[in-house]
Structure formats: C-alpha cells, structure tokens
CSV table of C-alpha atoms in Angstrom, one decimal:
chain,number,residue,atom,x,y,z
P,1285,UNK,CA,-12.8,87.7,315.6
P,1286,UNK,CA,-11.2,84.4,315.1
P,1287,UNK,CA,-8.2,83.5,317.5
P,1288,UNK,CA,-5.5,81.4,317.5
P,1289,UNK,CA,-2.2,80.3,319.2
P,1290,UNK,CA,1.5,80.4,318.6
P,1291,UNK,CA,3.9,77.7,319.6
P,1292,UNK,CA,7.8,77.4,319.5
P,1293,UNK,CA,8.3,74.0,318.9
P,1294,UNK,CA,10.2,72.9,321.0
P,1295,UNK,CA,10.6,69.5,322.0
P,1296,UNK,CA,8.6,66.9,322.9
P,1297,UNK,CA,6.7,67.4,320.1
P,1298,UNK,CA,3.7,65.8,322.0
P,1299,UNK,CA,3.5,68.9,324.0
P,1300,UNK,CA,2.6,71.1,320.9
P,1301,UNK,CA,0.3,68.7,319.8
P,1302,UNK,CA,-1.8,68.3,322.9
P,1303,UNK,CA,-1.6,72.0,323.2
P,1304,UNK,CA,-3.5,73.0,319.9
P,1305,UNK,CA,-5.5,70.0,320.6
P,1306,UNK,CA,-6.7,71.0,323.9
P,1307,UNK,CA,-7.1,75.3,321.9
P,1308,UNK,CA,-9.0,74.0,319.6
P,1309,UNK,CA,-11.5,72.5,322.1
P,1310,UNK,CA,-11.6,76.1,324.1
P,1311,UNK,CA,-12.7,77.7,320.5
P,1312,UNK,CA,-9.2,78.8,319.4
P,1313,UNK,CA,-9.6,78.2,315.5
P,1314,UNK,CA,-6.0,78.8,314.2
P,1315,UNK,CA,-2.8,77.0,315.7
P,1316,UNK,CA,0.8,78.3,314.5
P,1317,UNK,CA,4.0,77.5,314.7
P,1318,UNK,CA,7.6,79.5,314.7
P,1319,UNK,CA,9.7,78.4,311.7
P,1320,UNK,CA,13.3,78.4,312.8
P,1321,UNK,CA,14.6,74.7,312.0
P,1322,UNK,CA,17.9,75.5,314.4
P,1323,UNK,CA,16.3,77.0,317.1
P,1324,UNK,CA,13.4,74.6,317.0
P,1325,UNK,CA,12.3,71.3,315.9
P,1326,UNK,CA,10.9,71.2,312.0
P,1327,UNK,CA,7.5,72.4,312.2
P,1328,UNK,CA,5.6,70.6,309.0
P,1329,UNK,CA,6.2,67.7,310.4
P,1330,UNK,CA,4.7,68.3,313.8
P,1331,UNK,CA,2.1,69.7,311.6
P,1332,UNK,CA,0.4,66.6,310.5
P,1333,UNK,CA,0.3,65.7,314.2
P,1334,UNK,CA,-2.1,68.5,315.1
P,1335,UNK,CA,-4.4,68.3,311.3
P,1336,UNK,CA,-4.7,64.5,312.3
P,1337,UNK,CA,-5.9,65.3,315.9
P,1338,UNK,CA,-7.6,68.0,315.3
P,1339,UNK,CA,-10.9,68.0,313.6
P,1340,UNK,CA,-11.5,72.3,312.2
P,1341,UNK,CA,-8.0,73.5,313.1
P,1342,UNK,CA,-6.4,75.3,310.8
P,1343,UNK,CA,-2.2,75.3,311.4
P,1344,UNK,CA,0.7,77.3,309.9
P,1345,UNK,CA,4.4,78.8,310.4
P,1346,UNK,CA,4.5,82.4,311.9
P,1347,UNK,CA,5.7,82.6,309.7
P,1348,UNK,CA,8.2,80.7,307.3
P,1349,UNK,CA,10.2,82.5,305.3
P,1350,UNK,CA,11.7,82.1,300.9
P,1351,UNK,CA,14.6,81.1,301.3
P,1352,UNK,CA,15.1,78.6,303.9
P,1353,UNK,CA,13.7,75.8,301.4
P,1354,UNK,CA,12.5,75.4,298.1
P,1355,UNK,CA,9.5,77.5,296.9
P,1356,UNK,CA,8.6,74.4,295.2
P,1357,UNK,CA,9.2,72.2,298.4
P,1358,UNK,CA,7.1,74.6,300.6
P,1359,UNK,CA,4.3,74.9,298.2
P,1360,UNK,CA,4.0,70.2,298.2
P,1361,UNK,CA,4.8,70.8,302.1
P,1362,UNK,CA,1.2,72.4,302.3
P,1363,UNK,CA,-0.5,70.9,299.0
P,1364,UNK,CA,0.7,67.5,300.6
P,1365,UNK,CA,-1.5,68.8,304.0
P,1366,UNK,CA,-3.8,70.0,302.4
P,1367,UNK,CA,-4.6,66.6,300.4
P,1368,UNK,CA,-4.6,65.1,303.7
P,1369,UNK,CA,-6.5,67.4,305.9
P,1370,UNK,CA,-8.7,68.7,304.0
P,1371,UNK,CA,-7.9,72.4,302.9
P,1372,UNK,CA,-6.9,73.6,306.5
P,1373,UNK,CA,-3.8,75.3,306.8
P,1374,UNK,CA,-2.3,78.6,305.6
P,1375,UNK,CA,1.3,80.1,304.8
P,1376,UNK,CA,2.3,82.5,306.9
P,1377,UNK,CA,5.3,84.3,305.4
P,1378,UNK,CA,7.8,86.9,306.1
P,1379,UNK,CA,11.5,88.0,304.7
P,1380,UNK,CA,12.9,85.7,307.3
P,1381,UNK,CA,14.8,86.6,310.9
P,1382,UNK,CA,16.3,83.8,313.4
P,1383,UNK,CA,16.1,80.9,311.0
P,1384,UNK,CA,18.3,83.1,308.2
P,1385,UNK,CA,20.0,84.8,311.1
P,1386,UNK,CA,21.1,81.7,312.7
P,1387,UNK,CA,23.1,79.7,310.0
P,1388,UNK,CA,25.0,83.2,308.8
P,1389,UNK,CA,22.9,84.3,306.1
P,1390,UNK,CA,20.4,87.2,306.2
P,1391,UNK,CA,16.9,87.4,305.2
P,1392,UNK,CA,15.6,87.8,301.8
P,1393,UNK,CA,14.6,91.2,300.3
P,1394,UNK,CA,11.2,92.0,299.3
P,1395,UNK,CA,11.4,91.1,295.1
P,1396,UNK,CA,11.9,87.3,296.7
P,1397,UNK,CA,9.3,87.4,298.9
P,1398,UNK,CA,7.1,88.9,296.4
P,1399,UNK,CA,7.9,86.1,293.7
P,1400,UNK,CA,8.3,83.0,296.3
P,1401,UNK,CA,4.7,84.1,297.2
P,1402,UNK,CA,3.2,83.6,293.8
P,1403,UNK,CA,5.1,81.4,292.7
P,1404,UNK,CA,3.6,78.8,296.2
P,1405,UNK,CA,0.5,80.4,296.2
P,1406,UNK,CA,-0.3,78.5,292.2
P,1407,UNK,CA,1.8,75.7,292.7
P,1408,UNK,CA,0.1,74.2,296.0
P,1409,UNK,CA,-3.3,75.2,294.1
P,1410,UNK,CA,-2.5,72.6,291.4
P,1411,UNK,CA,-2.0,76.2,288.4
P,1412,UNK,CA,1.2,75.9,286.2
P,1413,UNK,CA,4.0,78.7,287.3
P,1414,UNK,CA,6.9,79.6,285.4
P,1415,UNK,CA,9.5,78.9,288.1
P,1416,UNK,CA,13.4,78.7,287.5
P,1417,UNK,CA,12.9,78.9,283.4
P,1418,UNK,CA,10.2,76.8,283.0
P,1419,UNK,CA,6.6,75.3,283.6
P,1420,UNK,CA,6.2,73.4,286.8
P,1421,UNK,CA,3.2,72.2,287.8
P,1422,UNK,CA,2.1,70.2,290.7
P,1423,UNK,CA,0.6,67.6,288.8
P,1424,UNK,CA,-1.9,65.4,292.0
P,1425,UNK,CA,-3.1,68.4,293.4
P,1426,UNK,CA,-6.8,68.7,293.5
P,1427,UNK,CA,-9.0,71.5,294.9
P,1428,UNK,CA,-5.7,72.8,296.2
P,1429,UNK,CA,-6.4,76.3,298.3
P,1430,UNK,CA,-4.0,77.7,300.0
P,1431,UNK,CA,-3.7,81.2,301.5
P,1432,UNK,CA,-1.1,83.5,301.8
P,1433,UNK,CA,-0.8,85.7,305.1
P,1434,UNK,CA,2.2,88.6,304.9
P,1435,UNK,CA,4.2,90.3,307.7
P,1436,UNK,CA,5.5,93.1,307.3
P,1437,UNK,CA,5.7,97.0,309.1
P,1438,UNK,CA,8.0,99.2,306.2
P,1439,UNK,CA,5.7,100.9,303.4
P,1440,UNK,CA,7.0,98.8,301.1
P,1441,UNK,CA,6.0,95.5,302.8
P,1442,UNK,CA,2.7,97.5,303.3
P,1443,UNK,CA,2.6,97.9,299.3
P,1444,UNK,CA,3.3,93.9,298.8
P,1445,UNK,CA,0.5,92.5,300.7
P,1446,UNK,CA,-2.0,94.7,299.8
P,1447,UNK,CA,-1.0,94.5,296.2
P,1448,UNK,CA,-0.9,90.2,296.5
P,1449,UNK,CA,-1.1,88.4,300.2
P,1450,UNK,CA,-4.6,87.0,301.2
P,1451,UNK,CA,-3.9,88.1,304.7
P,1452,UNK,CA,-1.7,90.4,306.6
P,1453,UNK,CA,0.0,89.6,310.1
P,1454,UNK,CA,1.4,92.5,312.0
P,1455,UNK,CA,3.6,91.3,315.0
P,1456,UNK,CA,2.2,93.6,317.4
P,1457,UNK,CA,-1.2,95.1,319.5
P,1458,UNK,CA,-0.4,98.5,319.7
P,1459,UNK,CA,-3.6,100.5,318.2
P,1460,UNK,CA,-1.5,103.5,316.7
P,1461,UNK,CA,0.6,101.4,314.8
P,1462,UNK,CA,-2.1,98.5,313.7
P,1463,UNK,CA,-4.1,102.0,312.8
P,1464,UNK,CA,-1.1,103.1,310.4
P,1465,UNK,CA,-0.3,99.1,308.6
P,1466,UNK,CA,-3.8,98.4,307.9
P,1467,UNK,CA,-4.7,101.5,306.6
P,1468,UNK,CA,-1.6,101.3,304.6
P,1469,UNK,CA,-2.1,97.8,303.6
P,1470,UNK,CA,-5.9,98.3,302.9
P,1471,UNK,CA,-4.8,101.4,300.3
P,1472,UNK,CA,-2.4,99.5,298.3
P,1473,UNK,CA,-5.0,97.4,297.8
P,1474,UNK,CA,-7.7,99.7,296.3
P,1475,UNK,CA,-4.7,101.7,293.8
P,1476,UNK,CA,-4.3,97.7,292.9
P,1477,UNK,CA,-7.9,97.1,291.8
P,1478,UNK,CA,-8.5,94.6,295.0
P,1479,UNK,CA,-11.2,94.5,297.3
P,1480,UNK,CA,-9.2,95.8,300.9
P,1481,UNK,CA,-12.1,93.9,302.3
P,1482,UNK,CA,-11.3,90.7,301.3
P,1483,UNK,CA,-7.1,90.7,303.1
P,1484,UNK,CA,-7.8,89.2,306.9
P,1485,UNK,CA,-6.4,91.0,309.3
P,1486,UNK,CA,-4.4,89.3,312.1
P,1487,UNK,CA,-2.5,91.3,315.0
P,1488,UNK,CA,0.2,88.7,316.7
P,1489,UNK,CA,1.1,89.6,320.4
P,1490,UNK,CA,1.6,87.8,323.5
P,1491,UNK,CA,-1.4,88.0,326.1
P,1492,UNK,CA,-0.4,87.0,330.0
P,1493,UNK,CA,-3.7,87.6,331.8
P,1494,UNK,CA,-3.4,88.2,335.3
P,1495,UNK,CA,-2.9,90.6,337.9
P,1496,UNK,CA,0.5,91.1,338.5
P,1497,UNK,CA,1.3,93.3,335.9
P,1498,UNK,CA,5.1,94.1,336.6
P,1499,UNK,CA,5.6,90.4,336.7
P,1500,UNK,CA,3.8,90.2,333.1
P,1501,UNK,CA,5.9,92.8,332.0
P,1502,UNK,CA,9.2,90.9,332.9
P,1503,UNK,CA,7.6,88.0,331.5
P,1504,UNK,CA,6.8,89.6,328.2
P,1505,UNK,CA,9.6,92.1,327.6
P,1506,UNK,CA,11.5,89.4,325.0
P,1507,UNK,CA,8.3,90.5,322.4
P,1508,UNK,CA,9.6,94.2,322.1
P,1509,UNK,CA,13.7,93.3,321.5
P,1510,UNK,CA,12.4,90.7,318.5
P,1511,UNK,CA,10.5,93.4,317.0
P,1512,UNK,CA,13.4,95.1,317.6
P,1513,UNK,CA,15.3,92.6,315.1
P,1514,UNK,CA,12.4,93.9,312.1
P,1515,UNK,CA,12.5,97.3,313.5
P,1516,UNK,CA,16.2,97.9,313.3
P,1517,UNK,CA,15.9,97.0,309.6
P,1518,UNK,CA,13.6,99.5,308.9
P,1519,UNK,CA,16.1,102.2,311.1
P,1520,UNK,CA,18.3,101.5,308.7
P,1521,UNK,CA,16.8,101.0,305.3
P,1522,UNK,CA,14.1,104.5,306.1
P,1523,UNK,CA,16.3,106.5,308.6
P,1524,UNK,CA,14.4,108.1,311.4
P,1525,UNK,CA,12.9,110.8,308.7
P,1526,UNK,CA,9.0,109.8,309.6
P,1527,UNK,CA,9.1,106.9,306.9
P,1528,UNK,CA,8.0,104.6,309.3
P,1529,UNK,CA,6.1,106.2,312.5
P,1530,UNK,CA,8.1,107.0,315.3
P,1531,UNK,CA,5.6,104.9,317.8
P,1532,UNK,CA,7.4,102.1,315.9
P,1533,UNK,CA,11.0,102.9,316.0
P,1534,UNK,CA,12.4,105.0,318.7
P,1535,UNK,CA,12.2,102.5,321.2
P,1536,UNK,CA,14.9,100.9,319.4
P,1537,UNK,CA,17.9,103.9,320.0
P,1538,UNK,CA,19.4,102.1,323.2
P,1539,UNK,CA,19.7,98.8,321.2
P,1540,UNK,CA,22.9,97.3,321.6
P,1541,UNK,CA,22.6,93.6,319.8
P,1542,UNK,CA,21.1,91.2,320.4
P,1543,UNK,CA,21.5,86.8,320.7
P,1544,UNK,CA,19.3,84.3,318.9
P,1545,UNK,CA,19.6,81.5,321.5
P,1546,UNK,CA,17.9,83.2,324.0
P,1547,UNK,CA,15.4,84.6,321.0
P,1548,UNK,CA,11.6,84.3,322.0
P,1549,UNK,CA,12.1,83.4,325.7
P,1550,UNK,CA,11.3,85.0,328.5
P,1551,UNK,CA,14.3,86.3,330.0
P,1552,UNK,CA,15.7,87.0,327.1
P,1553,UNK,CA,19.3,89.5,328.6
P,1554,UNK,CA,19.5,90.5,325.4
P,1555,UNK,CA,16.3,92.9,326.1
P,1556,UNK,CA,16.9,94.8,328.9
P,1557,UNK,CA,16.6,98.3,326.3
P,1558,UNK,CA,12.9,97.1,325.7
P,1559,UNK,CA,10.6,99.9,328.2
P,1560,UNK,CA,7.8,99.0,330.2
P,1561,UNK,CA,5.4,101.1,327.8
P,1562,UNK,CA,6.3,99.3,324.6
P,1563,UNK,CA,5.2,96.3,326.6
P,1564,UNK,CA,2.1,97.6,327.8
P,1565,UNK,CA,1.7,99.2,323.7
P,1566,UNK,CA,2.8,95.9,321.8
P,1567,UNK,CA,1.2,93.2,324.2
P,1568,UNK,CA,-2.2,92.7,326.0
P,1569,UNK,CA,-1.7,92.4,330.0
P,1570,UNK,CA,-3.6,92.7,332.7
P,1571,UNK,CA,-6.8,91.2,334.3
P,1572,UNK,CA,-9.1,90.2,331.2
P,1573,UNK,CA,-11.2,93.1,331.2
P,1574,UNK,CA,-8.0,95.3,329.6
P,1575,UNK,CA,-7.7,92.2,327.0
P,1576,UNK,CA,-11.4,92.5,326.2
P,1577,UNK,CA,-11.2,96.8,326.0
P,1578,UNK,CA,-7.8,96.2,323.7
P,1579,UNK,CA,-9.2,93.7,321.1
P,1580,UNK,CA,-12.4,96.2,321.4
P,1581,UNK,CA,-10.3,98.5,320.0
P,1582,UNK,CA,-8.4,96.2,317.5
P,1583,UNK,CA,-11.6,95.0,316.1
P,1584,UNK,CA,-12.6,99.0,315.3
P,1585,UNK,CA,-9.7,99.1,313.4
P,1586,UNK,CA,-10.0,95.9,311.3
P,1587,UNK,CA,-8.7,93.6,312.8
P,1588,UNK,CA,-10.3,90.3,312.6
P,1589,UNK,CA,-7.6,87.4,314.0
P,1590,UNK,CA,-5.7,87.6,317.2
P,1591,UNK,CA,-3.0,85.4,317.4
P,1592,UNK,CA,-1.6,84.9,321.1
P,1593,UNK,CA,1.9,84.4,321.7
P,1594,UNK,CA,2.3,81.9,324.8
P,1595,UNK,CA,5.6,82.5,325.5
P,1596,UNK,CA,5.0,83.3,329.0
P,1597,UNK,CA,5.1,81.0,332.2
P,1598,UNK,CA,1.3,81.0,332.8
P,1599,UNK,CA,0.8,79.4,329.3
P,1600,UNK,CA,-2.1,77.5,329.3
P,1601,UNK,CA,-4.1,79.4,332.6
P,1602,UNK,CA,-3.7,82.6,329.9
P,1603,UNK,CA,-5.1,80.2,327.0
P,1604,UNK,CA,-7.3,78.8,329.3
P,1605,UNK,CA,-9.1,82.5,330.1
P,1606,UNK,CA,-9.2,83.1,327.0
P,1607,UNK,CA,-11.4,80.4,326.0
P,1608,UNK,CA,-13.9,81.0,328.8
P,1609,UNK,CA,-14.0,84.3,329.2
P,1610,UNK,CA,-13.0,86.5,325.9
P,1611,UNK,CA,-13.2,83.8,322.6
P,1612,UNK,CA,-17.2,83.2,323.3
P,1613,UNK,CA,-18.5,86.9,324.1
C-alpha cells in the first residue's frame, strides 16, 4: 500500500512545503492538498515549490473540480508542472464542494465532470481534443502523462469512475462502504471493457495515532461533517430507498446545516450531529496496532493507496508514527 499526506494550504506556504519534504523522507509517496481557493491559498502555486524541494513525491489536489477553472487552464497547470518536474502529478477531481459553495455556486453535475476528465487528460498528455466546438491541442507538451482520480460516493458517480477514471478516491475509511464502492467501480470497469485492476483505489481519511480515543474523536468529528455534505446531496438525489447504503446515509438525519467558515477544521461547530461511532468507522484512531489492523482490512478489500488527513492537534506526531511504524511494515 502507498501512503500520502493531505494538507490544507494555510499560510505560510513554506510550512506546507516543509511538512511534505519531511513526509517524503518518512516514506510517504504522495502529497495532496485541498483545492478551495477562498478558504485556503492557491495550491498550484505551492505545488511548484513542493516539487522543487522533493525528489520523488507525487503531488495533486484532493480534490479539484471542473467548475472553478477553465478545463484548458487545469490541463496546462498540470502539464507545466509535469514538464518542469517529470510527470509527478495526479489530478484528483470531483464535483466540487467548498470551492463552489463558498462563492454561492453549486457543484458541477456528473455529465460535466465526465467530459472535463476527458478533455483535461487529453490536453495534458499532448493530444488534440474538441473543446467548445474547436480543435485544441497544447503544442509544447512532450511525453506528458496525467492520471485522473475521481472522488465520489453515489451509484452514478461510481459508474463514471469505473468507465473512465484512472483512480478512485473514497473519502472514508469505513470497510463496509469501501467494499460496496470499490465493488461498484470494479463492476462498472468490467462492463465498460476495462481491467479493474488498472484503477488505483485510494482511501482518504483522517488518522490520529494515540491512546486518548475520546480526545481523538473530538478532534476528528469534523470529517463526518465534511462527508455529510456529500451524503446530503446523495439523499436528496436517491432518497432513503437503499440505492446508497444506510451505513453511509443514516447518520445525517440530525444534520441541520453547515458553515464553511469552519470547513475541515477540528472543533467545527457544524458537526455536533456526528456520533462517536461514525468517527470510529470513518477515521483511524487509537494506537499503532489499531491503524495496522484497519489498513490490513482495507488492503484485503482492494485499497492500495491511503491518504491521511492531518487536520488535528498532533499532525507531526501522527505522520512520524506512520513513517516509523506503519509504512515500513
């Protein structure tokens, strides 16, 4: 299993760069950031500094979206970084949540997301594509390569991943949900004539190594609120009929709203509805052995990449525990 770190691009940017330099030295292979340009600093500017300061680390957004930037801009950003640093980026992408909602706009729909993935990949890899009714190609791309990993939860999104994406990003470490979503992605890939084994399965979730589980739960409750934004969209679309497992949808019944001013932050007051059981299922808490057990279970299901959200009060300690006791085992 490969491991990555997920950070928010809070100023100063140098702190983000320094943390990912250390992450690479500890054995992490991926360095991810949020992409929400109002809440945090512009990540693509910072990626250049990260890539210049590391040797093998792969970087990218977890996740960007097709509605904030023109698709040709997204493709050119990745192609430029890859040309400068040797194809060391991945485009994590989804419909968009905070980046869109904080400026009063909705997430993109799945049709737009699917078409954007096709256009971005073709352009970033140097091929001609029809875009806005004209033939477009980035002429300076040489030997470009860009994997696109799509995030999603619902049946239609999972089908799109299987049909088109290079990787799947599941933002929860719940084994039951991982089993259902990965199975759906694999089935869709097979139906589309693709080899499911060629799709990278990435779980992204908070991890906190320590003994005080009650404190860890309070620090990580924000994640259930963040996932709840997407789950609320699923319930609005599919209802509570069972199209989406109740293991994912039931816990948001007491959800009353969400304030993006506290998005992705420990202590987020909009997440009081999230019970301890959801924190335990969605996140990795407890001593090293508990993390090892959950990661082994996820690997058995088919997860081959684990990205750690470090938004709590012991990020360095957890990162170093993974580097010293988990990644190398």
